[in-house]
XYZ file of C-alpha atoms in Angstrom:
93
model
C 131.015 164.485 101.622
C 129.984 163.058 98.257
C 126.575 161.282 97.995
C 126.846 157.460 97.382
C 124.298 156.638 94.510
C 122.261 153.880 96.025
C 121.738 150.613 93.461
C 118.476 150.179 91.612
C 116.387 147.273 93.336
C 116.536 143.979 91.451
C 113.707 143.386 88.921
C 110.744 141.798 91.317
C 110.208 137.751 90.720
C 107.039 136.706 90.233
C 105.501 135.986 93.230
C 104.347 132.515 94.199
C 101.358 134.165 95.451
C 100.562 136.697 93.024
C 97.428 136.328 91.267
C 97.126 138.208 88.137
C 93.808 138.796 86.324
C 93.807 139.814 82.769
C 90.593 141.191 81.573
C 89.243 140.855 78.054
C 85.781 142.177 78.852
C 84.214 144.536 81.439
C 84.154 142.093 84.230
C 83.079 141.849 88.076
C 85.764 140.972 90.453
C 85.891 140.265 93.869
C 88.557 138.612 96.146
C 87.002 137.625 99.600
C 89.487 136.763 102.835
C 87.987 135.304 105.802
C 87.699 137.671 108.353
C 89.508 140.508 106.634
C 87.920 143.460 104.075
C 87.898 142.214 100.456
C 91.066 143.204 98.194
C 88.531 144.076 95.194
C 84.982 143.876 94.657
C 84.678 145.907 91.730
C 84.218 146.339 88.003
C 87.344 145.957 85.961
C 87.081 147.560 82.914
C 88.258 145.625 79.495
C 91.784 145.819 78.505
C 93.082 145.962 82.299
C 95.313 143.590 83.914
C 95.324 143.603 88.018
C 97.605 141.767 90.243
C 97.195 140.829 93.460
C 99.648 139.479 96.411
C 97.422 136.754 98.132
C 99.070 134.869 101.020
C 95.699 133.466 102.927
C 92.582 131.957 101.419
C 90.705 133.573 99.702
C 87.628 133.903 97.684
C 87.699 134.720 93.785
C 84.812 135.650 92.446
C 84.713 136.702 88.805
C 81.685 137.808 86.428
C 81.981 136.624 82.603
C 84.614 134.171 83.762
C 85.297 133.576 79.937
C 86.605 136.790 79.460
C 88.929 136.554 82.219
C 92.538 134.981 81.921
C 93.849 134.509 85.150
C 96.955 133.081 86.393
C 98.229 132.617 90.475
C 101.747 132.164 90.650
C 102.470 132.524 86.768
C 100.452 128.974 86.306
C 96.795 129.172 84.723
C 94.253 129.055 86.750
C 91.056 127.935 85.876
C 87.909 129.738 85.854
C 84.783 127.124 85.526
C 81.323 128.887 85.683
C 79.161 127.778 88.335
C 76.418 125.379 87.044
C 73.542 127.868 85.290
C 75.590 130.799 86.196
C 77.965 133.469 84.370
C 79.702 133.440 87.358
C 83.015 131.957 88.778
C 83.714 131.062 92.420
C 87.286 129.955 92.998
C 89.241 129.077 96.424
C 92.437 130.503 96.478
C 94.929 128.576 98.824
């Protein structure tokens, strides 16, 4: 019997939940769920870009916010740092 060459999946669509960090500068990041373990909570190093499927709320915290572009389903989201801080806390919803 001849093997039937099975079709290559479709290219994925952006995600209305995918977050996407793209990081300029060695950054903290950490992505806090309620009640579940954290997706990240780690140093990114400059020049990476991670990507993230979040479904719940969540927690975003980022270090040198400014050097962070991120964007949650392919629309920019802001970063503000907290007041005095180099920090950014965002909900995620």
């Amino acid at each position: 019997a001849a093997a039937v060459a099975a079709a290559p999946p479709p290219p994925a669509a952006a995600s209305s939940s995918a977050l996407v960090l793209k990081v300029n500068q060695d950054s903290w990041v950490e992505i806090r769920r309620p009640g579940a373990t954290a997706l990240i909570a780690r140093l990114v190093k400059a020049g990476n870009t991670e990507t993230f499927d979040i479904k719940d709320p969540a927690l975003l915290i980022v270090g040198k916010p400014s050097a962070v572009e991120a964007t949650l389903g392919g629309t920019p989201l802001a970063l503000p740092p907290v007041a005095g801080g180099t920090i950014s806390r965002v909900n995620i919803k």
